[in-house]
Coordinates of C-alpha atoms in Angstrom, one line a residue:
Chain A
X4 CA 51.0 131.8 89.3
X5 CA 51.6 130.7 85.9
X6 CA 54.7 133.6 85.3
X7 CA 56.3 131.9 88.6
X8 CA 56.9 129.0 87.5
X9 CA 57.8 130.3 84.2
X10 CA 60.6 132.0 86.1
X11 CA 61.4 128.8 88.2
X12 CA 62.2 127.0 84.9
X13 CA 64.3 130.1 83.7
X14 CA 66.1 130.1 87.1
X15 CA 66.8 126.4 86.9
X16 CA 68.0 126.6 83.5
X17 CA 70.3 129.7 84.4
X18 CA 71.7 127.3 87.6
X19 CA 72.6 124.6 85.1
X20 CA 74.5 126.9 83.1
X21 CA 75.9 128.0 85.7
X22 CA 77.2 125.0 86.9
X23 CA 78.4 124.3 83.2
X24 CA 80.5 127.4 83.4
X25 CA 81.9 126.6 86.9
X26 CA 83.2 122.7 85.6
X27 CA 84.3 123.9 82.4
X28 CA 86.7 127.0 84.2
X29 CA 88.8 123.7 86.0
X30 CA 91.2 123.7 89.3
X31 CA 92.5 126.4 90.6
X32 CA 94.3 124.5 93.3
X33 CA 97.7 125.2 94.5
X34 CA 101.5 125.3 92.6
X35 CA 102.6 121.6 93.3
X36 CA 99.6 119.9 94.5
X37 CA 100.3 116.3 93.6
X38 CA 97.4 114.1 93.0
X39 CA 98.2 110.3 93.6
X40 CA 95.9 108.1 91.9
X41 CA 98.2 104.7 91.9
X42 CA 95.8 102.3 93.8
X43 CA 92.8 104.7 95.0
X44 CA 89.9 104.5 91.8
X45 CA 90.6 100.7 91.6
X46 CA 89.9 100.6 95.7
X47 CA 87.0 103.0 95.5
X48 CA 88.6 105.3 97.4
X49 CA 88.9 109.1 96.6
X50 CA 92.5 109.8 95.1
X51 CA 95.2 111.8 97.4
X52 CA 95.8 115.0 97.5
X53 CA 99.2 115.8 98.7
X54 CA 99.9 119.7 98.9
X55 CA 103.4 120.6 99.2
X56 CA 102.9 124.2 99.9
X57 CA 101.7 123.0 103.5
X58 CA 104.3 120.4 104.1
X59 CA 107.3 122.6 103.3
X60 CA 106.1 125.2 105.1
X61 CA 106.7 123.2 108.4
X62 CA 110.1 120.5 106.7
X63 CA 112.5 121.1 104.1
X64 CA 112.0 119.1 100.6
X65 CA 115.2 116.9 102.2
X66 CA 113.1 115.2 104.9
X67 CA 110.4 113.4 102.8
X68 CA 113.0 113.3 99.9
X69 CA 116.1 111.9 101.5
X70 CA 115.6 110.7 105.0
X71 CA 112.3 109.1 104.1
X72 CA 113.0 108.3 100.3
X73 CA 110.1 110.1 98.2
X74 CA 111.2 109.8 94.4
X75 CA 110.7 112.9 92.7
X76 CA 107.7 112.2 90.4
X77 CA 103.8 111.9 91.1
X78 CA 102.8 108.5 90.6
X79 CA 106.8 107.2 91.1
X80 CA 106.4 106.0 94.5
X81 CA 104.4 102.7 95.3
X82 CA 102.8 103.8 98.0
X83 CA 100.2 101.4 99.9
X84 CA 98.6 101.7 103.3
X85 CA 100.0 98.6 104.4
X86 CA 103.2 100.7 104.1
X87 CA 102.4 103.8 105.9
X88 CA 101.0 101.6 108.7
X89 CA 104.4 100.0 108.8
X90 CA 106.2 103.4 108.6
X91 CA 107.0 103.6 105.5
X92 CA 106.6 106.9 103.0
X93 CA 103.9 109.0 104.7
X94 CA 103.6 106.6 107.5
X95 CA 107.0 108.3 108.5
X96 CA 105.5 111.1 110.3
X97 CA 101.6 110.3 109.9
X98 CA 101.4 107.9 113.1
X99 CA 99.4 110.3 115.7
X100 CA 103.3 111.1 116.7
X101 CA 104.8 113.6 114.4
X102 CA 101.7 114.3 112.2
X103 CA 98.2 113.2 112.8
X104 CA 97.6 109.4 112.4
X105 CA 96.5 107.5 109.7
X106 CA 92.8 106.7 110.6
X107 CA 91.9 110.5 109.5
X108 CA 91.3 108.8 105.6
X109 CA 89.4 111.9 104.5
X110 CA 92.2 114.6 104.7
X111 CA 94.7 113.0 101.8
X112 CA 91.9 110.9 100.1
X113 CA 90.1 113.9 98.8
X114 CA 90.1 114.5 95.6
X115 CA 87.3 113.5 93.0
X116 CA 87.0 110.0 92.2
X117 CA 88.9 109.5 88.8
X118 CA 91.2 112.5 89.2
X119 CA 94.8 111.3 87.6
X120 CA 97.8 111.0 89.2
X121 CA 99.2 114.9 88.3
X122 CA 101.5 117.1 89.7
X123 CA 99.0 120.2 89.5
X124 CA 100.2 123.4 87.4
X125 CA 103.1 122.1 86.6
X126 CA 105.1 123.7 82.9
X127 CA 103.5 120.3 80.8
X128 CA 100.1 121.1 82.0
X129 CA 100.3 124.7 82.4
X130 CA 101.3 125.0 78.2
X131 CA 98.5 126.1 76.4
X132 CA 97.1 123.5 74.3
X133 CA 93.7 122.5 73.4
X134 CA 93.5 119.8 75.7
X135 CA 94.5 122.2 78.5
X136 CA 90.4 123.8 78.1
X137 CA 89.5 120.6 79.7
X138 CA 88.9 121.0 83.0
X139 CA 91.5 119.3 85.2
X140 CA 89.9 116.6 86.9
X141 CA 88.4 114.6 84.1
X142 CA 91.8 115.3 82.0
X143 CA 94.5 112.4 81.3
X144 CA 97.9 113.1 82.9
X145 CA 99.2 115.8 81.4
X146 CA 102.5 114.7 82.2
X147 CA 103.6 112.1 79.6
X148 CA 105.7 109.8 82.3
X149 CA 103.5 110.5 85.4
X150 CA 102.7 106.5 85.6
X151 CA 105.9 105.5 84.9
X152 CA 108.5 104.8 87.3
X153 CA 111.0 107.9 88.0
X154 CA 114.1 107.3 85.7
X155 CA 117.3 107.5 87.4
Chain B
X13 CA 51.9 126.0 96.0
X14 CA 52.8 129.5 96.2
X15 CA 54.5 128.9 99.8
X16 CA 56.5 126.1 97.9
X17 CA 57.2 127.6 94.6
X18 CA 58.9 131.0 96.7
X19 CA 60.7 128.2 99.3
X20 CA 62.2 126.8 95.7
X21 CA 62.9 130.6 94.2
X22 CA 64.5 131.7 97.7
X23 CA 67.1 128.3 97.9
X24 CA 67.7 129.0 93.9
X25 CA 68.7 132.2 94.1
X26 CA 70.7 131.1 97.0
X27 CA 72.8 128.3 95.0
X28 CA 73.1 130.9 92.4
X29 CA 74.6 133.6 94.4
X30 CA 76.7 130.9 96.0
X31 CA 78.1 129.5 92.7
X32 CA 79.1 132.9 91.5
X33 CA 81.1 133.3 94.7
X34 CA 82.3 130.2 93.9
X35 CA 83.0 130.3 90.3
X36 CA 85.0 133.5 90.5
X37 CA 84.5 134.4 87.1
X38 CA 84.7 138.6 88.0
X39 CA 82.6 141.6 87.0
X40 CA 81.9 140.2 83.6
X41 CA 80.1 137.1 84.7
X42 CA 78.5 139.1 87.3
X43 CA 77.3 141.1 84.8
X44 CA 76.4 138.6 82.6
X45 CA 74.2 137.1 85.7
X46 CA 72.2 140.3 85.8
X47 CA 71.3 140.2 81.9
X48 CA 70.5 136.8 81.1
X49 CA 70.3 137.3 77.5
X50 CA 72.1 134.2 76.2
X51 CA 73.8 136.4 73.1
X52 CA 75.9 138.5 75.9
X53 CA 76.6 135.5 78.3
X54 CA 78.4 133.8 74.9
X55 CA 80.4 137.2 73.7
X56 CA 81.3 137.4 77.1
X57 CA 82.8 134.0 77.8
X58 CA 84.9 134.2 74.4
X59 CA 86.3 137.8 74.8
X60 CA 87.1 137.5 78.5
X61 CA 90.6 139.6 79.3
X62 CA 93.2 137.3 79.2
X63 CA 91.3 134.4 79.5
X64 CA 93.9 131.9 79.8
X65 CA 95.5 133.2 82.7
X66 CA 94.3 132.8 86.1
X67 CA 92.8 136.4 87.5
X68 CA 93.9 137.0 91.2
X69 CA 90.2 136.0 92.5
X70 CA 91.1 132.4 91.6
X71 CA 94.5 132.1 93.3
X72 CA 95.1 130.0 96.6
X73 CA 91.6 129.3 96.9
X74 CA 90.6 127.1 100.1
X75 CA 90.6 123.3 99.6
X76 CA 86.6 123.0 98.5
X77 CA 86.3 125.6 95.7
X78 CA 90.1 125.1 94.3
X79 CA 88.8 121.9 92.2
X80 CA 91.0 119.3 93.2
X81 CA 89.3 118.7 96.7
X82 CA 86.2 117.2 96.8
X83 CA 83.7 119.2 98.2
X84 CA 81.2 116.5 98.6
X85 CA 83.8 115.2 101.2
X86 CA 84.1 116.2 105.0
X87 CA 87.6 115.7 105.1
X88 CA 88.1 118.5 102.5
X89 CA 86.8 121.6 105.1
X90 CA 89.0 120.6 107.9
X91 CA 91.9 121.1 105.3
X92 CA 94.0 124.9 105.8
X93 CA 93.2 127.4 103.0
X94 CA 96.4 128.1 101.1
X95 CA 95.3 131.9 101.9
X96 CA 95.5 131.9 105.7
X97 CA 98.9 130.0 105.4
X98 CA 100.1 132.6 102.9
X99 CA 99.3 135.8 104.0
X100 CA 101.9 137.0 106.4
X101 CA 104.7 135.0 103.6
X102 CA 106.6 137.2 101.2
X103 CA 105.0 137.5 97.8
X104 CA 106.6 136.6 94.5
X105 CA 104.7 136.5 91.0
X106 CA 104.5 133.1 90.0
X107 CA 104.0 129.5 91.7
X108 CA 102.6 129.5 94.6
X109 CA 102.8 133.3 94.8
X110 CA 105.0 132.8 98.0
X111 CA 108.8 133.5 97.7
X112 CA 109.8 130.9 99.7
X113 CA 113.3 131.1 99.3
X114 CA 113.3 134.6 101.3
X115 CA 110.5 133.3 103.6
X116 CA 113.3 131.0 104.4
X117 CA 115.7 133.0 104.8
X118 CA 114.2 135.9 106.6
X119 CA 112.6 133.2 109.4
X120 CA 109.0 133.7 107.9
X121 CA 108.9 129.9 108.1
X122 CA 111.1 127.7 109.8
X123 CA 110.7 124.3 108.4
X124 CA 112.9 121.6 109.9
X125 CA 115.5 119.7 108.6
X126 CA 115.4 116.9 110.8
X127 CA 111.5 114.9 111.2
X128 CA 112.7 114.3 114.9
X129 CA 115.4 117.2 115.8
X130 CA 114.0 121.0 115.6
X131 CA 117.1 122.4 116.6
X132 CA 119.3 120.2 113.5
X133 CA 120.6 122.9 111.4
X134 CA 121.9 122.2 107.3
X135 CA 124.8 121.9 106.3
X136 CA 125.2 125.1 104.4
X137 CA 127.7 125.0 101.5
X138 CA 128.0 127.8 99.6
X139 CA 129.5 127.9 95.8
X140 CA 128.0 129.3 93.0
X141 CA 128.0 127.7 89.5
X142 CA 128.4 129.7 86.5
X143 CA 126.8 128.3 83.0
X144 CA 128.0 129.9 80.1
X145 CA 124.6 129.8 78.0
X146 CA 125.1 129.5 74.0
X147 CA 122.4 131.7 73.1
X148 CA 121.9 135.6 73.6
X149 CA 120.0 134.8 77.4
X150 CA 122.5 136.1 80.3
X151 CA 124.1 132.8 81.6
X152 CA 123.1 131.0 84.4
X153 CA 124.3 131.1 88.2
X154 CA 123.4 128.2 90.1
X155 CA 123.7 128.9 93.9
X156 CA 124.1 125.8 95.4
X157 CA 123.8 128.2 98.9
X158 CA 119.7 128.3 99.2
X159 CA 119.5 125.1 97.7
X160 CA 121.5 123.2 100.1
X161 CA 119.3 125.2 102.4
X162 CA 116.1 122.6 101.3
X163 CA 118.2 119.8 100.2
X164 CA 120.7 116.7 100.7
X165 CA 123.6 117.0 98.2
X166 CA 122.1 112.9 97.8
X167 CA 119.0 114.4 96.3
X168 CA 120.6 115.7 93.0
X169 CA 124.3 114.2 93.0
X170 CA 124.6 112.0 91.1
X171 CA 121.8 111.2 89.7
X172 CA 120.3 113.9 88.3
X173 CA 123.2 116.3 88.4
X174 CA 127.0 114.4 87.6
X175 CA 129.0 116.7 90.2
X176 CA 132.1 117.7 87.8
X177 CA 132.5 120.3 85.5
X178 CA 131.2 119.7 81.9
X179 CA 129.9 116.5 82.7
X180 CA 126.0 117.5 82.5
X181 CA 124.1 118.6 79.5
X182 CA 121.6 121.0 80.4
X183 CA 119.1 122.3 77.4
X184 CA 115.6 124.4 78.6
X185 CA 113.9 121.7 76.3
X186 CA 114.9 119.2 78.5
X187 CA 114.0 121.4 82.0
X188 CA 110.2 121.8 80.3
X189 CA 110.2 118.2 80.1
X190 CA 110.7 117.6 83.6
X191 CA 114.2 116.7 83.7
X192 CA 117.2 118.4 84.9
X193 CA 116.6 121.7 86.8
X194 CA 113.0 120.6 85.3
X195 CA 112.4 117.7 88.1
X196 CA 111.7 120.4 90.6
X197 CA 111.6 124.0 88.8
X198 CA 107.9 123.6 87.2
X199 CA 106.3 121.3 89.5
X200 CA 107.2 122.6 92.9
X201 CA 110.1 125.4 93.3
X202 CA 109.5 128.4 91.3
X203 CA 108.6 127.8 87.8
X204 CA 110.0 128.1 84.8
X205 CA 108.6 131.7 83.5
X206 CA 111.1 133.0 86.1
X207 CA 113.9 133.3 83.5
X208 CA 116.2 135.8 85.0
X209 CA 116.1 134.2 88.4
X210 CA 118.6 131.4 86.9
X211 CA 120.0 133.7 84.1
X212 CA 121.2 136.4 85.8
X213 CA 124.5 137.2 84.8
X214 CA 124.9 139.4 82.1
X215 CA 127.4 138.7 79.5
X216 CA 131.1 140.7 79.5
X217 CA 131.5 142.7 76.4
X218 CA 134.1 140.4 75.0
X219 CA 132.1 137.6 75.3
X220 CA 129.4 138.9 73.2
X221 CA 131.9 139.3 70.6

């Protein structure tokens, strides 16, 4: 009786380490994943997660980035949902037409609350510096002009 | 109590074997999980091979254990795992780990170029560049074939790229930085580690003299 619970608290302990070593290993999402974080803390709504591995499998870069206008920098585009409902940036394609519709919230708001805008494993965040041990989703953008506006 | 206390062993021993899966750590923190001396566990964790780079257990992981999905939210397990999209793709070493400029050309993927029109086709216009580079590095061809493949000549001329000869400084400080070749090579198309993709053109004799 009295060993078992001795082991209960050593398996607890073990578990919290554990989970220590899982947070402090970081993201290991995909090359390109942008996280958009403009309007979505302050809204209490999970950030978006954009992954362009799964959108240019199915259009070339020039359809979000021409036709429908995406600048070329996480965080550059002012992107509201007043504006996808209107059409506008994502709202292009995701309107139950094209792509699936814009009432499915969960599938782009899904990253942790308080993740920064970042475009993931990109070279400035990839460089190995000490602040690259931190894991990724409690990090400040590694990317010195990811809030700013893209420069022309 | 007993009933209770083995309920509470069984589940722990469940979350642990899950987080290990999850985790991905390898061998050693397998290992480590077996001897739960905390003098190993810490050798361990410093002297891990390579240990910052990414081991092949951790690449395109699905959306709940990658670390930038939530996994507290539904939305995040209807998402596709980067692994069932990529396996029948051509494999390169960096990036993604896809070589998506052949799984374009060899009809792996046939992304359109039009949101409404499957069947409009690029304008394909195909001239290389040639940089002379001032250092020892072979210089650089720019094909502006596979890249007209993806693109709108509106999406780099002019504002990123000034389309006449000598007109555009390029340095590989300024590409880390994210400009130049930079605004897409080391944030979406393949990275920068990829040197002799760009630099590919040996130098003649002479001009090494």
């Amino acid at each position: 009786m009295w060993h078992r619970k001795v082991r209960t608290v050593a398996l607890c302990a073990a578990f919290v380490s554990l989970l220590t070593t899982l947070v402090a290993t970081g993201a290991h999402a995909e090359y390109g994943d942008v996280v958009i974080n403009n309007y979505s803390d302050t809204a209490g709504m999970r950030p978006v997660v954009f992954p362009h591995w799964f959108h240019r499998v199915r259009f070339r870069c020039k359809v979000c980035h021409a036709d429908i206008g995406f600048q070329f920098k996480a965080g550059g585009n002012d992107i509201t949902m007043l504006k996808i409902i209107d059409g506008e940036f994502c709202g292009a394609c995701h309107n139950g037409d094209i792509a699936w519709p814009v009432e499915n919230c969960a599938l782009c708001h899904s990253a942790p609350p308080g993740t920064p805008t970042q475009v993931h494993e990109s070279t400035l965040q990839k460089l190995v510096s000490p602040d690259s041990s931190e894991p990724v989703s409690t990090k400040k953008p590694a990317e010195p002009a990811a809030a700013t506006t893209s420069e022309k | 109590m007993s009933m209770k206390m083995r309920a509470l062993r069984i589940m722990l021993m469940i979350m642990l074997a899950t987080l290990y899966g999850l985790s991905g750590v390898g061998d050693l923190a397998r290992a480590e999980a077996e001897d739960s001396t905390p003098q190993i566990q810490r050798a361990a964790k410093v002297n891990t091979f390579n240990r910052l780079l990414k081991p092949p257990s951790e690449r395109n992981l699905p959306p709940a254990e990658d670390g930038i999905h939530d996994p507290t939210s539904e939305g995040t397990y209807l998402l596709q795992s980067p692994r069932e999209a990529f396996d029948s793709l051509p494999k390169s070493n960096s990036g993604n780990r896809v070589d998506w400029v052949k799984a374009l050309e060899e009809k792996y993927i046939e992304p359109r170029f039009d949101r409404f029109d499957p069947e409009k086709k690029p304008m394909v216009f195909d001239l290389n560049i040639v940089r002379e580079v001032k250092g020892s590095m072979p210089d650089v061809v720019y094909p502006h074939k596979q890249h007209t493949e993806w693109l709108d000549c509106s999406n780099c001329h002019p504002a990123i790229f000034i389309p006449q000869k000598g007109a555009n400084q390029i340095s590989m400080a300024s590409i880390l930085m994210g400009e130049m070749c930079g605004v897409c090579h080391g944030k979406v198309a393949f990275p920068v580690s990829e040197c002799r993709k760009c630099h590919s053109q040996n130098k003649t004799a002479e001009a090494k003299n």
